Every structure is written in C-alpha cells, then in structure tokens.
PDB file of N, CA and C and ligand atoms in Angstrom:
ATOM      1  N   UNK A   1       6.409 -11.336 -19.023  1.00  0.00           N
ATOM      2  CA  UNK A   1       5.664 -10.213 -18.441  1.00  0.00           C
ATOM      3  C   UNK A   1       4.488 -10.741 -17.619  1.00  0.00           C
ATOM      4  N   UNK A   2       4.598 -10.052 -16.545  1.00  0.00           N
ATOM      5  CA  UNK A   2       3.519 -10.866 -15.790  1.00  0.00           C
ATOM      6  C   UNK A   2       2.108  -9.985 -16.017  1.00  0.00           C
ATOM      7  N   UNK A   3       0.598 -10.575 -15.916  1.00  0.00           N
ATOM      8  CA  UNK A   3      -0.649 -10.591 -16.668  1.00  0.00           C
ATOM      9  C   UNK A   3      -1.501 -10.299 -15.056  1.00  0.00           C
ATOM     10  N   UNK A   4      -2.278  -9.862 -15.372  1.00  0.00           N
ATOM     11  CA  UNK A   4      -3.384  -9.016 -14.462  1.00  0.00           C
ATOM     12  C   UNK A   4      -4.294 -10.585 -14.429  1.00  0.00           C
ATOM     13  N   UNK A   5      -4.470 -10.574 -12.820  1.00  0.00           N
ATOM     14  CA  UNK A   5      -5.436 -11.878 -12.516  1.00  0.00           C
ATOM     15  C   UNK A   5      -6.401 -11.356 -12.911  1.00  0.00           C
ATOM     16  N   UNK A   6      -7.526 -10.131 -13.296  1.00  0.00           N
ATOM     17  CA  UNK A   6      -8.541 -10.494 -13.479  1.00  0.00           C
ATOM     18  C   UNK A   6      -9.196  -9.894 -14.918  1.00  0.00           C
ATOM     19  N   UNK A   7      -8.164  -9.214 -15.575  1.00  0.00           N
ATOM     20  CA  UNK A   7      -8.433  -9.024 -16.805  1.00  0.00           C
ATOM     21  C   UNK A   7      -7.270  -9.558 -17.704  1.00  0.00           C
ATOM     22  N   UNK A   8      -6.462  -9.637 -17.139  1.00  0.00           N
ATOM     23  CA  UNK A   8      -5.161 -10.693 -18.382  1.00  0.00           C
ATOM     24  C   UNK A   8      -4.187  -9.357 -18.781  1.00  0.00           C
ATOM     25  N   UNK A   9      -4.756  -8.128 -18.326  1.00  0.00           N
ATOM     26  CA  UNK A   9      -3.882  -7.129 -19.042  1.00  0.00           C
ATOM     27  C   UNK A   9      -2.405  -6.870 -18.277  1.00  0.00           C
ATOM     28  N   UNK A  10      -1.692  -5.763 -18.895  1.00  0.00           N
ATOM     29  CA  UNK A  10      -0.235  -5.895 -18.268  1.00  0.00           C
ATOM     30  C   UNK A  10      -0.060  -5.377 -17.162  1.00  0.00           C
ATOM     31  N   UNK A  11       0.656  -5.779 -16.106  1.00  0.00           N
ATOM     32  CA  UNK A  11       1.087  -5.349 -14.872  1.00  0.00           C
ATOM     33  C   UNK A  11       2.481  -4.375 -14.982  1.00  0.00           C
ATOM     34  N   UNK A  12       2.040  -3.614 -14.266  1.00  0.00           N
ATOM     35  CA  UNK A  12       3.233  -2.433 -14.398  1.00  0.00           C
ATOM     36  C   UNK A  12       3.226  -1.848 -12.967  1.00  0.00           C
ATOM     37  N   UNK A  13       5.108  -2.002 -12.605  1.00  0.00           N
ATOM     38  CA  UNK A  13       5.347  -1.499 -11.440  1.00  0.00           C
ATOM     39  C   UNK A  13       5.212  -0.242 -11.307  1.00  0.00           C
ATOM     40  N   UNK A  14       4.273   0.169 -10.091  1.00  0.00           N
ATOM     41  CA  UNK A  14       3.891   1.431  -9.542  1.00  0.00           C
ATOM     42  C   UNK A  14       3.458   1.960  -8.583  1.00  0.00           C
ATOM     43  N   UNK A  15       3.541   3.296  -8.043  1.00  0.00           N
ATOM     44  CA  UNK A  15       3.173   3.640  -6.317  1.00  0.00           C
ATOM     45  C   UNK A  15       1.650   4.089  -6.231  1.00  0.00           C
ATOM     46  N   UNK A  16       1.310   3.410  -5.071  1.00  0.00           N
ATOM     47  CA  UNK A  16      -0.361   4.294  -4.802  1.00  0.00           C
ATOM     48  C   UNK A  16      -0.251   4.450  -2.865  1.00  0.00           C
ATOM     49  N   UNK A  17      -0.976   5.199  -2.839  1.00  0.00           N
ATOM     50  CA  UNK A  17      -0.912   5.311  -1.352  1.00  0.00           C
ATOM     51  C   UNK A  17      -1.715   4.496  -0.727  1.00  0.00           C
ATOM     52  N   UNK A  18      -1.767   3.820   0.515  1.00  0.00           N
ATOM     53  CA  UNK A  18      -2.068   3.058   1.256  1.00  0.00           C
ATOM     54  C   UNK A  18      -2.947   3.489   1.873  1.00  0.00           C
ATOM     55  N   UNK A  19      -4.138   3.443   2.318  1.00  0.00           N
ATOM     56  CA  UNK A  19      -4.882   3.570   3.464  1.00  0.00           C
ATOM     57  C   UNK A  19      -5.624   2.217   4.400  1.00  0.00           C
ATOM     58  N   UNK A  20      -5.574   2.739   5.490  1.00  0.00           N
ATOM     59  CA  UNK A  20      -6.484   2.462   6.487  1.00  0.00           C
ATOM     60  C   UNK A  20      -7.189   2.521   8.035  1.00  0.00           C
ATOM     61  N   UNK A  21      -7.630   2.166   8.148  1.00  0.00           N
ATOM     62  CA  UNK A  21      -8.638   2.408   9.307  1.00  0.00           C
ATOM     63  C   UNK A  21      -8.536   2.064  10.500  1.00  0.00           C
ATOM     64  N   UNK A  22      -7.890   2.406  11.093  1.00  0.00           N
ATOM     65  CA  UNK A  22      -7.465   1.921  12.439  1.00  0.00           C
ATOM     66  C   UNK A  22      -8.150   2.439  14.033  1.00  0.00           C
ATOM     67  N   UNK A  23      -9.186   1.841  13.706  1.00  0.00           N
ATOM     68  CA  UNK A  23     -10.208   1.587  15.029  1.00  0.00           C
ATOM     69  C   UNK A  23     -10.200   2.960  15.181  1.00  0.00           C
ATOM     70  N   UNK A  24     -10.823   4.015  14.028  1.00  0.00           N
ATOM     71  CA  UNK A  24     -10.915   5.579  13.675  1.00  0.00           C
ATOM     72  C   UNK A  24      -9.754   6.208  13.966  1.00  0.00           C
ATOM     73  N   UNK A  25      -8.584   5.844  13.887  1.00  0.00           N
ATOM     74  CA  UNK A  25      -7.376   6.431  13.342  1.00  0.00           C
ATOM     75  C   UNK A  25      -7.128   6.151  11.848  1.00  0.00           C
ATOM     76  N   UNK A  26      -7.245   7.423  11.234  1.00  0.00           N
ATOM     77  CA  UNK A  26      -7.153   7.258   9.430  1.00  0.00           C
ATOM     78  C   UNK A  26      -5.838   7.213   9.515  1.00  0.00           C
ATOM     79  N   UNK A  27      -5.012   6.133   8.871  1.00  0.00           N
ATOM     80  CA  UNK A  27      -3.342   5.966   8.280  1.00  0.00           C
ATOM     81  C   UNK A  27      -3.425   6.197   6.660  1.00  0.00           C
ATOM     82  N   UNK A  28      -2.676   7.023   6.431  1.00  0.00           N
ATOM     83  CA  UNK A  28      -2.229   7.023   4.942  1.00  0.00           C
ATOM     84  C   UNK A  28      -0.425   6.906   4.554  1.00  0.00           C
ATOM     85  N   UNK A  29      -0.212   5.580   4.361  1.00  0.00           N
ATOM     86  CA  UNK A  29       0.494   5.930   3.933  1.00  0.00           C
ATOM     87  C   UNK A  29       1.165   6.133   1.969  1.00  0.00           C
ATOM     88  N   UNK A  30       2.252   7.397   2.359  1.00  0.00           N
ATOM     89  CA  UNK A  30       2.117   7.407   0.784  1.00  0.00           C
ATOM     90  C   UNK A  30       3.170   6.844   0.193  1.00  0.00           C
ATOM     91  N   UNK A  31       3.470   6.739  -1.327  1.00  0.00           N
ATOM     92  CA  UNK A  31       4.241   6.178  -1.964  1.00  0.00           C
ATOM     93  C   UNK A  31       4.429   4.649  -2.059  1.00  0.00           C
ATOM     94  N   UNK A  32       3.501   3.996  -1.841  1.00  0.00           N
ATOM     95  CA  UNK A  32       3.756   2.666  -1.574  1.00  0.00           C
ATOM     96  C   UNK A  32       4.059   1.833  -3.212  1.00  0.00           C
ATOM     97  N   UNK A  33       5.359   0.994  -2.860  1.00  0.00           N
ATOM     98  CA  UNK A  33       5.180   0.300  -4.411  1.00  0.00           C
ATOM     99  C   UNK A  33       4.575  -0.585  -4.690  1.00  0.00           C
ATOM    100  N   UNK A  34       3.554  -1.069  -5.693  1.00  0.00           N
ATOM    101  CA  UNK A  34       2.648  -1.695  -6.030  1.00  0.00           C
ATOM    102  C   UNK A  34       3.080  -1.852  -7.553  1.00  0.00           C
ATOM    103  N   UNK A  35       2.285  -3.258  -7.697  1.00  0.00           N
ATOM    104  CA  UNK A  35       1.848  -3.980  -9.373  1.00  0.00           C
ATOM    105  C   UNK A  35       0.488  -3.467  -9.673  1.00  0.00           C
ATOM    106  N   UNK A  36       0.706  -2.665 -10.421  1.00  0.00           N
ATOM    107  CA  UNK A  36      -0.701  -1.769 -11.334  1.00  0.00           C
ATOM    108  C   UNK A  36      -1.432  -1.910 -12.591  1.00  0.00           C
ATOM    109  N   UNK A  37      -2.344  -3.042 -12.687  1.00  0.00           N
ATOM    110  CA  UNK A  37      -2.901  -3.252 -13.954  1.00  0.00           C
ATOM    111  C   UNK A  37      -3.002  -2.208 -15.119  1.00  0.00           C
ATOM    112  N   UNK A  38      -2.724  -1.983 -16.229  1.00  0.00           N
ATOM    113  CA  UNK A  38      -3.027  -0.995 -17.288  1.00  0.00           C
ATOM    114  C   UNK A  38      -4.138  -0.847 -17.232  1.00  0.00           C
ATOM    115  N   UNK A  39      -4.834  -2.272 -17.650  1.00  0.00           N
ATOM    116  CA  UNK A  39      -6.111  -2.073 -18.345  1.00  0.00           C
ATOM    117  C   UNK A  39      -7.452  -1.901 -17.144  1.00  0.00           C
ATOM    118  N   UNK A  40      -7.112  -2.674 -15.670  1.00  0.00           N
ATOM    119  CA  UNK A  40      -9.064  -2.360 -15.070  1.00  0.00           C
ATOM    120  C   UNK A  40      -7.739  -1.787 -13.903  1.00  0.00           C
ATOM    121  N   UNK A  41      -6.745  -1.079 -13.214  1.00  0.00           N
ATOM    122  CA  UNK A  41      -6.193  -0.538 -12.492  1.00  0.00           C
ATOM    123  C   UNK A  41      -6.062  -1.156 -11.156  1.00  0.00           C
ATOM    124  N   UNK A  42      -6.198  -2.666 -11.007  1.00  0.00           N
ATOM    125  CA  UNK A  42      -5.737  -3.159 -10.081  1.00  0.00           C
ATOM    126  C   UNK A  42      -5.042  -3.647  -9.209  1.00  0.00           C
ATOM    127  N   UNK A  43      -4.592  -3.068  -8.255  1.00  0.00           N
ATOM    128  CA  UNK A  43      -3.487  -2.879  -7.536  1.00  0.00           C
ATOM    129  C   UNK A  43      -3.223  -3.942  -6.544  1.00  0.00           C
ATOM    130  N   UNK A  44      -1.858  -4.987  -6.752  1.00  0.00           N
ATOM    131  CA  UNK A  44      -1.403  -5.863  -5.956  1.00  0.00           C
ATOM    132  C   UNK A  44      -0.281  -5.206  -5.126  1.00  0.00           C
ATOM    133  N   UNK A  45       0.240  -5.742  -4.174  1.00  0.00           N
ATOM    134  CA  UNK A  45       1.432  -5.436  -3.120  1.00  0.00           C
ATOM    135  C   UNK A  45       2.211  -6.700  -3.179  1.00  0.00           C
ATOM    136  N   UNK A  46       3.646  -6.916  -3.245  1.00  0.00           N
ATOM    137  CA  UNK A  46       4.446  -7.947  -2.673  1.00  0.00           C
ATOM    138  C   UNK A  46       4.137  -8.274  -1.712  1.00  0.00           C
ATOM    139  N   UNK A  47       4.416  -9.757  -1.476  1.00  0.00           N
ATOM    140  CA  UNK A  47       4.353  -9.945   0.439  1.00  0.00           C
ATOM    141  C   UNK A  47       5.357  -9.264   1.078  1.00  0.00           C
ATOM    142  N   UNK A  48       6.794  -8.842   0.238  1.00  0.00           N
ATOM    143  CA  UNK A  48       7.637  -8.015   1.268  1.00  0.00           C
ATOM    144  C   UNK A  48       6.968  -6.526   1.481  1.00  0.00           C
ATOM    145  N   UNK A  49       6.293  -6.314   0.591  1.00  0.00           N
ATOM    146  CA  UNK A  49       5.763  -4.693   0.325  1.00  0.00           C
ATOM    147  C   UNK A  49       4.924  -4.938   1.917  1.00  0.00           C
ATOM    148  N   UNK A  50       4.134  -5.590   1.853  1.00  0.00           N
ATOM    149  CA  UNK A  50       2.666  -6.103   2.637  1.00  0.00           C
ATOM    150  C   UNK A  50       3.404  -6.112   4.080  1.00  0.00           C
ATOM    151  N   UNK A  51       4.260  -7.236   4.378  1.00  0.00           N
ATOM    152  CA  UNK A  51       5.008  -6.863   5.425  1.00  0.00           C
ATOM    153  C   UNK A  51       5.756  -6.068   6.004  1.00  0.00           C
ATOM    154  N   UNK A  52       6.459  -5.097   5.173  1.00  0.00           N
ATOM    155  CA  UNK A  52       6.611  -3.645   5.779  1.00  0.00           C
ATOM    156  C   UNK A  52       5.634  -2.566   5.915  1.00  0.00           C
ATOM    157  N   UNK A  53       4.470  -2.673   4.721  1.00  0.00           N
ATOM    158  CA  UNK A  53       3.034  -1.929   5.510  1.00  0.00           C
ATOM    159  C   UNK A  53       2.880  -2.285   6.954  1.00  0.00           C
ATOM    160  N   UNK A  54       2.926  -3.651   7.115  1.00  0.00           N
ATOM    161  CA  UNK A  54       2.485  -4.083   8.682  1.00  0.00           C
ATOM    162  C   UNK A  54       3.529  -3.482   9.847  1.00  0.00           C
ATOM    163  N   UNK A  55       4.590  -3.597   9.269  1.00  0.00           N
ATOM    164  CA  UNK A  55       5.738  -2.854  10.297  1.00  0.00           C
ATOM    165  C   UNK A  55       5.207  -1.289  10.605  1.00  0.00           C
ATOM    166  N   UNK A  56       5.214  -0.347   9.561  1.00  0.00           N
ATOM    167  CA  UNK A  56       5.058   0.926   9.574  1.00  0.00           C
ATOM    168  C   UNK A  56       3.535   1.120  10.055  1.00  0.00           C
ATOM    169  N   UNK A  57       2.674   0.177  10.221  1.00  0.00           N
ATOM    170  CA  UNK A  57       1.565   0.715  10.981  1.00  0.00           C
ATOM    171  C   UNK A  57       1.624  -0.158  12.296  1.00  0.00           C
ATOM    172  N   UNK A  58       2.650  -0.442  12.588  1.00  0.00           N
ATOM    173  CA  UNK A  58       2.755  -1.156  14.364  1.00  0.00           C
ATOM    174  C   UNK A  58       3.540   0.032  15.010  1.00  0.00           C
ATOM    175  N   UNK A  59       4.208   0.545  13.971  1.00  0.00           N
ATOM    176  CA  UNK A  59       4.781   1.619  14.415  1.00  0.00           C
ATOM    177  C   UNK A  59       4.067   3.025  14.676  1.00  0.00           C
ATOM    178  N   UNK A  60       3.471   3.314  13.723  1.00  0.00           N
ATOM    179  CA  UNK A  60       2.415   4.365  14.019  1.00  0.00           C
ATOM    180  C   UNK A  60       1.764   4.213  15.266  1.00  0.00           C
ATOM    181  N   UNK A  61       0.969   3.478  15.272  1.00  0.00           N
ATOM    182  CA  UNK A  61      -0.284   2.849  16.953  1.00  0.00           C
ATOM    183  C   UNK A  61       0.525   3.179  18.010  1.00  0.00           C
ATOM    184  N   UNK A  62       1.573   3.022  17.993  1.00  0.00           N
ATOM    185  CA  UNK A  62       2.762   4.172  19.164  1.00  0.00           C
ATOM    186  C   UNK A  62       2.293   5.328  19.482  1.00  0.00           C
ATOM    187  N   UNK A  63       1.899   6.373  18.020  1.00  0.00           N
ATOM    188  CA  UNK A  63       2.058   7.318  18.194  1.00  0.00           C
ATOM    189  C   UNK A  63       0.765   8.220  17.566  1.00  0.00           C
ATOM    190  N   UNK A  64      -0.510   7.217  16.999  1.00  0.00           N
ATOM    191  CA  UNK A  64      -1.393   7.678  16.762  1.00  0.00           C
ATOM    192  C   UNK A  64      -2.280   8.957  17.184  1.00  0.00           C
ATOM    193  N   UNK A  65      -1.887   9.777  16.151  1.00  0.00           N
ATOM    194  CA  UNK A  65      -3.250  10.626  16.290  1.00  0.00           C
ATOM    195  C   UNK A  65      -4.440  10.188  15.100  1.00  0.00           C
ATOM    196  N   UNK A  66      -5.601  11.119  15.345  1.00  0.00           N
ATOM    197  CA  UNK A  66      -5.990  10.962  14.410  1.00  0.00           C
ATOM    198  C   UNK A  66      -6.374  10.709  13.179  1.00  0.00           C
ATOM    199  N   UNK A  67      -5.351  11.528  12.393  1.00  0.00           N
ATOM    200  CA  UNK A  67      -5.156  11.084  11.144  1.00  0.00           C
ATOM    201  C   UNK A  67      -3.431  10.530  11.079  1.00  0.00           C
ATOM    202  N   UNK A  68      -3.020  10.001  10.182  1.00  0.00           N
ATOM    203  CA  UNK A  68      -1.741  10.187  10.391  1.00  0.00           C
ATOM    204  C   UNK A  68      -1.535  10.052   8.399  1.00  0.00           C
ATOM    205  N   UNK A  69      -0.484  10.932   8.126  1.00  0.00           N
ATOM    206  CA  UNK A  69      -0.140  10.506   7.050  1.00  0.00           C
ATOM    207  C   UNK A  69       1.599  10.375   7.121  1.00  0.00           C
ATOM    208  N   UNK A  70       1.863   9.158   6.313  1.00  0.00           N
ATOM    209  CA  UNK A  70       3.532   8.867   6.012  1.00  0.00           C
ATOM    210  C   UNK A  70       3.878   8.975   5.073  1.00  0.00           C
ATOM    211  N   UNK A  71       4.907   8.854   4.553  1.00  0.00           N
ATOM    212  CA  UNK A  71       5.939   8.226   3.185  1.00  0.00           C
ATOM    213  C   UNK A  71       6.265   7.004   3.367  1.00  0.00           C
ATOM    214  N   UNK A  72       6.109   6.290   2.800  1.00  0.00           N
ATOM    215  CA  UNK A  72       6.415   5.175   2.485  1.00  0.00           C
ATOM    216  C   UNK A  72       8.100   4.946   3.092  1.00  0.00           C
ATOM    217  N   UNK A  73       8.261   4.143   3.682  1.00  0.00           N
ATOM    218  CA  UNK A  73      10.063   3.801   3.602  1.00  0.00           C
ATOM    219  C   UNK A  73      10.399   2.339   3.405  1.00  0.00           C
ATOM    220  N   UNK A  74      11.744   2.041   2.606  1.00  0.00           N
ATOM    221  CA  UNK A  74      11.633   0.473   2.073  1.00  0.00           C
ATOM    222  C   UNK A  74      12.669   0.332   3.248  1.00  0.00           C
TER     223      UNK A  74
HETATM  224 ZN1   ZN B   1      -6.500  -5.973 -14.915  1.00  0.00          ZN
END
C-alpha cells in the first residue's frame, strides 16, 4: 500500500477537480483522478493524469472564455 509523503498515512485512489488560472481565464476541470491522503488530504496526480491535464487545457486556450468548466476525460 502506498504511504502519504508527508504524513505516512494511506493513499487512496480518488477524484478532485482541477483548477487553474490561466492569464484570468478560470479552468476547472472536474473529476480528475487523483491519490488522496486519508489522514492530512493530500492530493497527488500521475504523470499520465498530469499529462492529460496539460492536453485538455491546450485544448481549452482554443476556445477560452472566461471561466471554463470541464469533465475530466481519460
Ligand atoms: Zn498525508
């Protein structure tokens, strides 16, 4: 079982939504899968996770408005 870098507690696969800031375009995207500490709630991403965030917001900047919110897609 893999252990939380900064409290040792258990990691458990789970979704949180993504945000960020894109030169005042707010991106949210949702459903993203993430490693979720139990115990202090700290949230890692795969590098494949990480690299399809990067896809789906090269893709957005296409079509940016303001805010934008997504779903997640694997
Ligand atoms: Zn932790």
């Amino acid at each position: 079982m893999e252990t939380c870098f900064f409290c040792k507690g258990t990691i458990e696969n789970s979704f949180t939504n993504y945000m960020v800031d894109l030169d005042g375009h707010f991106v949210i995207i949702k459903n993203v899968p993430c490693h979720k500490c139990r115990q202090c709630g700290e949230i890692s991403f795969s590098g494949k996770t990480v690299t399809r965030i990067e896809e789906i917001i090269e893709d957005l900047k296409k079509i940016l408005t303001e805010v934008a919110i997504v779903e997640y897609v694997a």
